[in-house]
mmCIF file of C-alpha atoms in Angstrom:
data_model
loop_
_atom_site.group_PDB
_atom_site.id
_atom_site.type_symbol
_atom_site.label_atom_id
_atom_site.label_comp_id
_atom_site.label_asym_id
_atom_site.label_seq_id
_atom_site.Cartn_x
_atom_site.Cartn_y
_atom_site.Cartn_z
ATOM 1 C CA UNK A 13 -49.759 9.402 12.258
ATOM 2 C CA UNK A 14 -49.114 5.582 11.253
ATOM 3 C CA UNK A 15 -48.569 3.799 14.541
ATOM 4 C CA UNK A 16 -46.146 1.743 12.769
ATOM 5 C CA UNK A 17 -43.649 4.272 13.294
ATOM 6 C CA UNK A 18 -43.654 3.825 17.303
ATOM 7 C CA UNK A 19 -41.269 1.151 17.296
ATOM 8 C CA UNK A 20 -42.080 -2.074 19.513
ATOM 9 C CA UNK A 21 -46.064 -1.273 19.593
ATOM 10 C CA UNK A 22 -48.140 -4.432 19.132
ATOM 11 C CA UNK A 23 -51.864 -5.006 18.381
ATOM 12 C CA UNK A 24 -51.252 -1.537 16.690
ATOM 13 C CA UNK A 25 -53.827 -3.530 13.665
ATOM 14 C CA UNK A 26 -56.343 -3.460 15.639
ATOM 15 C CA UNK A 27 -59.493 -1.451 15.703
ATOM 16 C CA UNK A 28 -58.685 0.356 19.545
ATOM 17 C CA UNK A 29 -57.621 2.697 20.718
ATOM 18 C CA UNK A 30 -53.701 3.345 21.174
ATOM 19 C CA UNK A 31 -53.055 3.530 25.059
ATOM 20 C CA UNK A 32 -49.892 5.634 26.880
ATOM 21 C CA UNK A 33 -50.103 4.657 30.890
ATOM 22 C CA UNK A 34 -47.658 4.557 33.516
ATOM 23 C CA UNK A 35 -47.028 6.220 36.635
ATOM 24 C CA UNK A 36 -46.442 10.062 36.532
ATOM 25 C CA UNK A 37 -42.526 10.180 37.231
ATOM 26 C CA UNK A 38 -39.918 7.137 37.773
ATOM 27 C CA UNK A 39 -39.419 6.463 41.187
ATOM 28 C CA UNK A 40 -37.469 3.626 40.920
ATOM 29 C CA UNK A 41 -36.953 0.564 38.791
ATOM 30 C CA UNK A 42 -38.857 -2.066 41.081
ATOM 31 C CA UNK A 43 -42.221 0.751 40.965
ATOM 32 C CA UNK A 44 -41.474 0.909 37.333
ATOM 33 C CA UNK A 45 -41.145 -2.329 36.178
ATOM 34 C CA UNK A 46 -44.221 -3.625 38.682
ATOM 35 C CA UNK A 47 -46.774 -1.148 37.111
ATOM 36 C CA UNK A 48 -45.384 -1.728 33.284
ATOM 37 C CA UNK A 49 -45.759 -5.464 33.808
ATOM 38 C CA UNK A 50 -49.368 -5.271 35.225
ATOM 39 C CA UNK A 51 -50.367 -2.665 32.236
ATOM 40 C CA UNK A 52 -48.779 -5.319 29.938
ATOM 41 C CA UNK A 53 -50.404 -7.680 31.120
ATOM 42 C CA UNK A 54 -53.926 -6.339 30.318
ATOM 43 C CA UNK A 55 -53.389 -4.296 27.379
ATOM 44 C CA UNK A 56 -51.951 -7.603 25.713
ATOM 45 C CA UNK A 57 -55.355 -9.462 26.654
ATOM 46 C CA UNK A 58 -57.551 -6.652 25.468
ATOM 47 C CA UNK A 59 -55.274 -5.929 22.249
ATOM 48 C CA UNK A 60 -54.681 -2.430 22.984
ATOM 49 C CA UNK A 61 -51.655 -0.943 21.641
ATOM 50 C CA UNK A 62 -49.304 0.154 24.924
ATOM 51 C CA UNK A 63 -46.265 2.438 25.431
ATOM 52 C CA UNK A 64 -45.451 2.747 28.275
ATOM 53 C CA UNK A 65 -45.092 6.239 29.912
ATOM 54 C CA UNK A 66 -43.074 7.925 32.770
ATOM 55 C CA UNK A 67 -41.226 10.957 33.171
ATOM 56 C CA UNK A 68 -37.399 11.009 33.909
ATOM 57 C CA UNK A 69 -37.272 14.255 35.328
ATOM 58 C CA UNK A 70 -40.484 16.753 37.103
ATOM 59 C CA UNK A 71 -39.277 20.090 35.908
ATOM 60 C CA UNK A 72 -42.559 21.867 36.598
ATOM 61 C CA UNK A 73 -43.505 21.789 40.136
ATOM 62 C CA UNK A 74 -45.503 24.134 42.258
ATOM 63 C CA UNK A 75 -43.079 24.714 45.007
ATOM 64 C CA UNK A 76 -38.865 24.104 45.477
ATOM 65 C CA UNK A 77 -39.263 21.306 47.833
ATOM 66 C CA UNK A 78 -41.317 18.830 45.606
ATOM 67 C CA UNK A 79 -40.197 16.101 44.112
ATOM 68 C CA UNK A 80 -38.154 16.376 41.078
ATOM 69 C CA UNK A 81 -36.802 12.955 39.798
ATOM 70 C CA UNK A 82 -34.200 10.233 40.870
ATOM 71 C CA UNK A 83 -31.211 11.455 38.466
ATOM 72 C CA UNK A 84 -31.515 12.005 35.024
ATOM 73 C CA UNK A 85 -29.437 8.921 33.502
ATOM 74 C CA UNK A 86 -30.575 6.969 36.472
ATOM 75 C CA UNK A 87 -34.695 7.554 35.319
ATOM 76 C CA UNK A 88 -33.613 7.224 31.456
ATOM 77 C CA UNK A 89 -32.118 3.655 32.161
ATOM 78 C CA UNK A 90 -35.009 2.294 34.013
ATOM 79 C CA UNK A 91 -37.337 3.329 31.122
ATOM 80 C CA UNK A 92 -35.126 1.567 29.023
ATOM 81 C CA UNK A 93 -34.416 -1.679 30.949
ATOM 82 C CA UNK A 94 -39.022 -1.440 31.309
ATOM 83 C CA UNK A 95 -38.800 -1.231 27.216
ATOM 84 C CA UNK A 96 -36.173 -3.713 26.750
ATOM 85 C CA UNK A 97 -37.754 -6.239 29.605
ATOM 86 C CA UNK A 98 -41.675 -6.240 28.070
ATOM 87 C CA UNK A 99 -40.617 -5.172 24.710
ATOM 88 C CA UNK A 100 -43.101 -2.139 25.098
ATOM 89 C CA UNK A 101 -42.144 1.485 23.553
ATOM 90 C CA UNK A 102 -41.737 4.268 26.081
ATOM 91 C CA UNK A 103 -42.257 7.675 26.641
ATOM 92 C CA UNK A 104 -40.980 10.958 28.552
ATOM 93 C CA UNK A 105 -41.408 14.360 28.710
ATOM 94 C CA UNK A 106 -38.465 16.758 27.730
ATOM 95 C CA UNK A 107 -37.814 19.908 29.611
ATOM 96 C CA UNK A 108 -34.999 21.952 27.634
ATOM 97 C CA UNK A 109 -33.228 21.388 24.131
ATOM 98 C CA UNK A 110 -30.651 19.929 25.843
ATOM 99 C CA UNK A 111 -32.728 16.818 26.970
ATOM 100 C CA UNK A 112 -34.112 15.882 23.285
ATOM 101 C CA UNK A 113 -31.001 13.753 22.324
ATOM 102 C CA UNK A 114 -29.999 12.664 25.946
ATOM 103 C CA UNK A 115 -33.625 11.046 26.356
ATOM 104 C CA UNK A 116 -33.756 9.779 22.624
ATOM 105 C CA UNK A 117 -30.683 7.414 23.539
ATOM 106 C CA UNK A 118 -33.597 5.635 25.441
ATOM 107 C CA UNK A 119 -36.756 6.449 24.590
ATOM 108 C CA UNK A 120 -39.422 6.035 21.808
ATOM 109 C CA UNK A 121 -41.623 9.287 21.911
ATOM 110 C CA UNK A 122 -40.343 12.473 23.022
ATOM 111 C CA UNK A 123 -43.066 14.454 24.820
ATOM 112 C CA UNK A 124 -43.949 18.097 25.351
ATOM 113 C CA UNK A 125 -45.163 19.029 28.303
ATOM 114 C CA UNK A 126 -48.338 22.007 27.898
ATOM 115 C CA UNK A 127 -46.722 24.466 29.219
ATOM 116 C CA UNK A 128 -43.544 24.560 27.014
ATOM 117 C CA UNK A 129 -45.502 23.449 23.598
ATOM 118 C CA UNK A 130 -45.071 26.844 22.079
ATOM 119 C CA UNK A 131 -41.135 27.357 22.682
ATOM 120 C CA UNK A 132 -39.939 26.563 19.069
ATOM 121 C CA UNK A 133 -36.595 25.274 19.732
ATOM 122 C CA UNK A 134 -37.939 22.887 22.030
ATOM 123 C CA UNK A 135 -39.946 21.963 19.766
ATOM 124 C CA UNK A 136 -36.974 21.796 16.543
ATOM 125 C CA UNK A 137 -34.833 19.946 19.143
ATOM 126 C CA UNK A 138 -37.420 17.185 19.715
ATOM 127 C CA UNK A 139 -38.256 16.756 16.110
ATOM 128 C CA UNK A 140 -34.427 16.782 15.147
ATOM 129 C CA UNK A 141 -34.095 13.418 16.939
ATOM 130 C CA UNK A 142 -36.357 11.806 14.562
ATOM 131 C CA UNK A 143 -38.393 10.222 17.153
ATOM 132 C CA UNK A 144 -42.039 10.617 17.602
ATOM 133 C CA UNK A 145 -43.051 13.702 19.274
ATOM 134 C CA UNK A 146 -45.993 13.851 21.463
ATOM 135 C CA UNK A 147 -47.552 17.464 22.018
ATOM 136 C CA UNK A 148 -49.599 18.396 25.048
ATOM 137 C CA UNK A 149 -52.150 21.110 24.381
ATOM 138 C CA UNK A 150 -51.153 23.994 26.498
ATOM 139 C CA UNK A 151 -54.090 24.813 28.953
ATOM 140 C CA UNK A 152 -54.257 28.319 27.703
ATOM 141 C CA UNK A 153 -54.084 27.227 24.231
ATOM 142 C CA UNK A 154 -57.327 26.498 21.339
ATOM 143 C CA UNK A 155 -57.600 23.435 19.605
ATOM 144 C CA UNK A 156 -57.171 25.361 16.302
ATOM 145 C CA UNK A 157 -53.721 26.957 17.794
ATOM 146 C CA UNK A 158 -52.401 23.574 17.907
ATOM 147 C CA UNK A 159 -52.365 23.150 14.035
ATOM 148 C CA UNK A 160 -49.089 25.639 14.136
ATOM 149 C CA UNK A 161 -46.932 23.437 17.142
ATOM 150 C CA UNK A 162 -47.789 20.535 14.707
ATOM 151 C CA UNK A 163 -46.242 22.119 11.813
ATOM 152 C CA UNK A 164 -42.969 23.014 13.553
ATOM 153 C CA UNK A 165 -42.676 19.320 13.703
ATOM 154 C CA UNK A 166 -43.337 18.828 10.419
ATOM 155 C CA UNK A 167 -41.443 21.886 9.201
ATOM 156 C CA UNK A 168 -38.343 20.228 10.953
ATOM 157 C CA UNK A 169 -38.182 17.239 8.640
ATOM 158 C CA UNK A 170 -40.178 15.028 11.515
ATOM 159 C CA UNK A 171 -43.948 14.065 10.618
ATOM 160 C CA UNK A 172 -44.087 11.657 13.540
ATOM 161 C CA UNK A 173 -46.513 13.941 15.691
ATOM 162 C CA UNK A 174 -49.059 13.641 17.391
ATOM 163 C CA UNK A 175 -51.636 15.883 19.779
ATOM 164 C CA UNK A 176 -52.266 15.347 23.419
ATOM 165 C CA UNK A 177 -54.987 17.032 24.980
ATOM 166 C CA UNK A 178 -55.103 17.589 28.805
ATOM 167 C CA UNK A 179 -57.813 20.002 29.541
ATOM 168 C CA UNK A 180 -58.464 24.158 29.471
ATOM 169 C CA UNK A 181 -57.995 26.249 32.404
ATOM 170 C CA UNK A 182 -61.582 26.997 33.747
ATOM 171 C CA UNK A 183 -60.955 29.907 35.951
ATOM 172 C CA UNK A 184 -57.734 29.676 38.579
ATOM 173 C CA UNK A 185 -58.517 26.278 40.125
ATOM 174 C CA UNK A 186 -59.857 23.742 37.380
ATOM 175 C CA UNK A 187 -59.940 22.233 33.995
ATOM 176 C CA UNK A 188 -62.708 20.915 31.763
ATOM 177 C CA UNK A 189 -62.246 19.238 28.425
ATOM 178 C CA UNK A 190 -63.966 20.994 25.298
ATOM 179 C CA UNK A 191 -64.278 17.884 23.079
ATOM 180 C CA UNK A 192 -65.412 20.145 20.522
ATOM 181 C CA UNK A 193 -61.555 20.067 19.906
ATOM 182 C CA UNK A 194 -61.023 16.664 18.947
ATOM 183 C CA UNK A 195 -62.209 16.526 15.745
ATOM 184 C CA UNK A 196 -60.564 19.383 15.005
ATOM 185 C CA UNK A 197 -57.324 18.602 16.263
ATOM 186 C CA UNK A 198 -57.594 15.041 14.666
ATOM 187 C CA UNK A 199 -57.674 17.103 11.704
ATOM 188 C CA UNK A 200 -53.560 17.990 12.370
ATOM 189 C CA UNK A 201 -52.185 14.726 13.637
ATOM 190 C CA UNK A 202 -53.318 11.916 16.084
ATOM 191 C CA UNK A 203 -54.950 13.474 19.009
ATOM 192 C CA UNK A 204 -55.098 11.551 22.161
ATOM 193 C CA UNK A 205 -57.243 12.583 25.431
ATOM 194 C CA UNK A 206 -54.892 13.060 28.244
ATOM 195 C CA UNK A 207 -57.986 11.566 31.060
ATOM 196 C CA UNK A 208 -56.104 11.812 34.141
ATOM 197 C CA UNK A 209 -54.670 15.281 34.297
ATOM 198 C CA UNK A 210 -57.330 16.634 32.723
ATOM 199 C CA UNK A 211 -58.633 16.039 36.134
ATOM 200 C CA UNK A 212 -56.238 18.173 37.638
ATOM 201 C CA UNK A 213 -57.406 21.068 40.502
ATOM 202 C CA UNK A 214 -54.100 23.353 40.068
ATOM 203 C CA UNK A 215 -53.115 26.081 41.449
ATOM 204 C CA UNK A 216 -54.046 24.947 45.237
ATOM 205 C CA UNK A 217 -52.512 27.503 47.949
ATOM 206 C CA UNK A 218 -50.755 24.524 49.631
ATOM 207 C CA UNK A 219 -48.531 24.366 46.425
ATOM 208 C CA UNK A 220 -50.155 20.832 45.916
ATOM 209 C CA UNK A 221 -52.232 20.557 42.786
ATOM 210 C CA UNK A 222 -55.304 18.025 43.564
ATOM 211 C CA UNK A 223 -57.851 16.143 41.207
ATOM 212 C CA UNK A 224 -61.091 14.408 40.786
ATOM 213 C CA UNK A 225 -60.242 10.638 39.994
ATOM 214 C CA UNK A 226 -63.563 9.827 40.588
ATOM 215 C CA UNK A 227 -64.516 11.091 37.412
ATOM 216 C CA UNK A 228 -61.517 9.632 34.966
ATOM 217 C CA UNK A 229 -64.103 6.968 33.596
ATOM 218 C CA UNK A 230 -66.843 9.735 32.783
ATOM 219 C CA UNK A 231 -64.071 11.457 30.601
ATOM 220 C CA UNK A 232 -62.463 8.665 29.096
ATOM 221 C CA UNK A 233 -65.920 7.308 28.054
ATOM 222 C CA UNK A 234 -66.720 10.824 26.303
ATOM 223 C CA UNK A 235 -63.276 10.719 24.535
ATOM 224 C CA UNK A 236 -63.881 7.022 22.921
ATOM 225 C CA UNK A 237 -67.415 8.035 21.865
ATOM 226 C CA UNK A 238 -65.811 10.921 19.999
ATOM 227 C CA UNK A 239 -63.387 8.902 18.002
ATOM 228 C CA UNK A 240 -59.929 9.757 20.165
ATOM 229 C CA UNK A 241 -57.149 8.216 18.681
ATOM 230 C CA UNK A 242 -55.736 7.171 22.270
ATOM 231 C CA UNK A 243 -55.700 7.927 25.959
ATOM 232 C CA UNK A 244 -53.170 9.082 28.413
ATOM 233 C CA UNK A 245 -54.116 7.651 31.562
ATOM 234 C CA UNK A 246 -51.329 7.866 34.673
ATOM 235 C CA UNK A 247 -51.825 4.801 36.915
ATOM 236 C CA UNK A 248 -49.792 3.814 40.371
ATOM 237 C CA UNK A 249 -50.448 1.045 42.867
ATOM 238 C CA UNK A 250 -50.706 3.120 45.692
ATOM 239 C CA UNK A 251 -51.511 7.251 44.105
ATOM 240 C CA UNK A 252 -51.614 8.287 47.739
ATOM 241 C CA UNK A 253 -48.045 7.402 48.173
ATOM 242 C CA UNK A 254 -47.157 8.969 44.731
ATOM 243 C CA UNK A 255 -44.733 11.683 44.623
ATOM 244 C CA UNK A 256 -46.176 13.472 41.759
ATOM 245 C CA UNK A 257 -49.406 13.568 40.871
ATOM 246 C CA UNK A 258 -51.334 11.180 43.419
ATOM 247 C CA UNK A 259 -54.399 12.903 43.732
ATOM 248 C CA UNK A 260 -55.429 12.479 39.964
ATOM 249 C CA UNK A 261 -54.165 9.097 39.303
ATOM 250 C CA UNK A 262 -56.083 6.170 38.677
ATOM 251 C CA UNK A 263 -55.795 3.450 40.859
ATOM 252 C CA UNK A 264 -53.724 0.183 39.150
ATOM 253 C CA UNK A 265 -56.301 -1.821 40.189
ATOM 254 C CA UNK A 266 -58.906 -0.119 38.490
ATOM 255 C CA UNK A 267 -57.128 -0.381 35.073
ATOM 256 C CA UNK A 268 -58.292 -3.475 33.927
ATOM 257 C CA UNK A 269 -62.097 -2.775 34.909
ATOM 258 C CA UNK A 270 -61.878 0.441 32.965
ATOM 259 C CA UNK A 271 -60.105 -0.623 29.801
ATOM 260 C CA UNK A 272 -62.074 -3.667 29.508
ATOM 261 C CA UNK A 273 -65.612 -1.156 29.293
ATOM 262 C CA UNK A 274 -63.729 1.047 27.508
ATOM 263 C CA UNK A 275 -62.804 -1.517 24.509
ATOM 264 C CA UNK A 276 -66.799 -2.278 24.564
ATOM 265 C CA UNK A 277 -67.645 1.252 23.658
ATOM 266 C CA UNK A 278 -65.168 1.561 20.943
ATOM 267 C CA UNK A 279 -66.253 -1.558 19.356
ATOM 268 C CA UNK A 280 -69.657 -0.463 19.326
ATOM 269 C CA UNK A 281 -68.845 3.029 18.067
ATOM 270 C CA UNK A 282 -66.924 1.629 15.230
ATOM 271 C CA UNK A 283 -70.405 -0.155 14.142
ATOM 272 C CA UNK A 284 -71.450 3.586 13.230
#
């Protein structure tokens, strides 16, 4: 996919990698607007092409008391006022059909989250919108599989598309990433390396799903070295006070460190 079609990305000339960060769900505007400015910040120093990323609404959760979201409209504004303060594109996952056109009022890329990447009319109503649609592999899914959710995009009229992968189940509790699978989805659309919930430990009997962040540089690294298109890192200031995803987050701090070594090793692949 031409990254000119994501509205509002700069540096999207450059040789890097494209980069979708932000925390895991909105939890209010000052949280948003404090992480999107740092992430600006660096990405616009290191010329690395930046939406922004943050889900409205948590529709999957392990158990009925998790958290869920701060409203629907109330999310979708905040991601908007974040895109219309830094002039950064954003992006959210959608849930049900009914969410493809409310969220497209404010977004820039409509995602699909793993689990719902085969339901078709999901899919139709995403690509309807005519915004870019972002596709996370499903965990139970093959690279190769992935060629067909692409081409229900496409099919719709929308060839905006690109691939997300975030890991294969590896028995009940864990994920690993088979980048055996990037070339080949690469082969369909963009494909970027979801690092952080790739990390993920699901499945947890305390209904909380943990992680490994300790290891979110070791898999980014691998991904640049085999010629990702972009990463999908989720970053908070504080992931042990996060109220989705905290224990596979990167720390914000961190971000800057990482990208920075990160930019070296794509430069140096792009020698070869």
């Amino acid at each position: 996919m031409d990254l000119n079609l994501i509205p509002k990305l700069k540096h999207n000339n450059s040789s890097n990698f494209f980069l979708l960060a932000g925390p895991c769900a909105i939890e209010g505007e000052e949280m948003a607007l404090k992480i999107a400015e740092r992430i600006v910040k660096i990405t616009d120093k290191l010329e690395i092409p930046f939406v922004f990323k943050g889900s409205f609404k948590k529709a999957n959760r392990s158990r009925i008391d998790s958290f869920t979201g701060i409203g629907d409209e109330k999310a979708l504004k905040i991601l908007e006022k974040v895109s219309n303060t830094f002039d950064v594109p954003t992006v959210t996952d959608i849930h049900q059909e009914s969410d493809a056109a409310m969220a497209a009022a404010y977004v820039d890329v409509l995602q699909i989250p793993a689990f719902l990447v085969r339901q078709t009319d999901l899919l139709v109503a995403a690509a309807d919108t005519g915004k870019v649609v972002n596709l996370k592999k499903g965990q139970f899914m093959s690279p190769e599989s992935m060629q067909h959710a692409a081409q229900k995009i496409k099919d719709s009229g929308n060839n905006k598309v690109m691939i997300t992968d975030r890991g294969t189940m590896f028995g009940y509790q864990d994920l690993i990433v088979d980048f055996r699978g990037i070339p080949t989805m690469r082969r369909y659309a963009s494909t970027v390396l979801d690092v952080t919930h790739s990390l993920q430990q699901p499945n947890q009997s305390s209904g909380v799903t943990g992680g490994r962040p300790e290891m979110i540089e070791t898999i980014a690294r691998a991904g640049i070295v085999n010629n990702v298109d972009g990463l999908f890192i989720e970053t908070h200031f504080d992931p042990s006070s996060a109220k989705s995803d905290g224990a596979n987050m990167l720390d914000l701090e961190l971000l800057e460190g990482l990208l920075t070594r990160l930019v070296k090793i794509r430069k140096t692949i792009n020698q070869f």
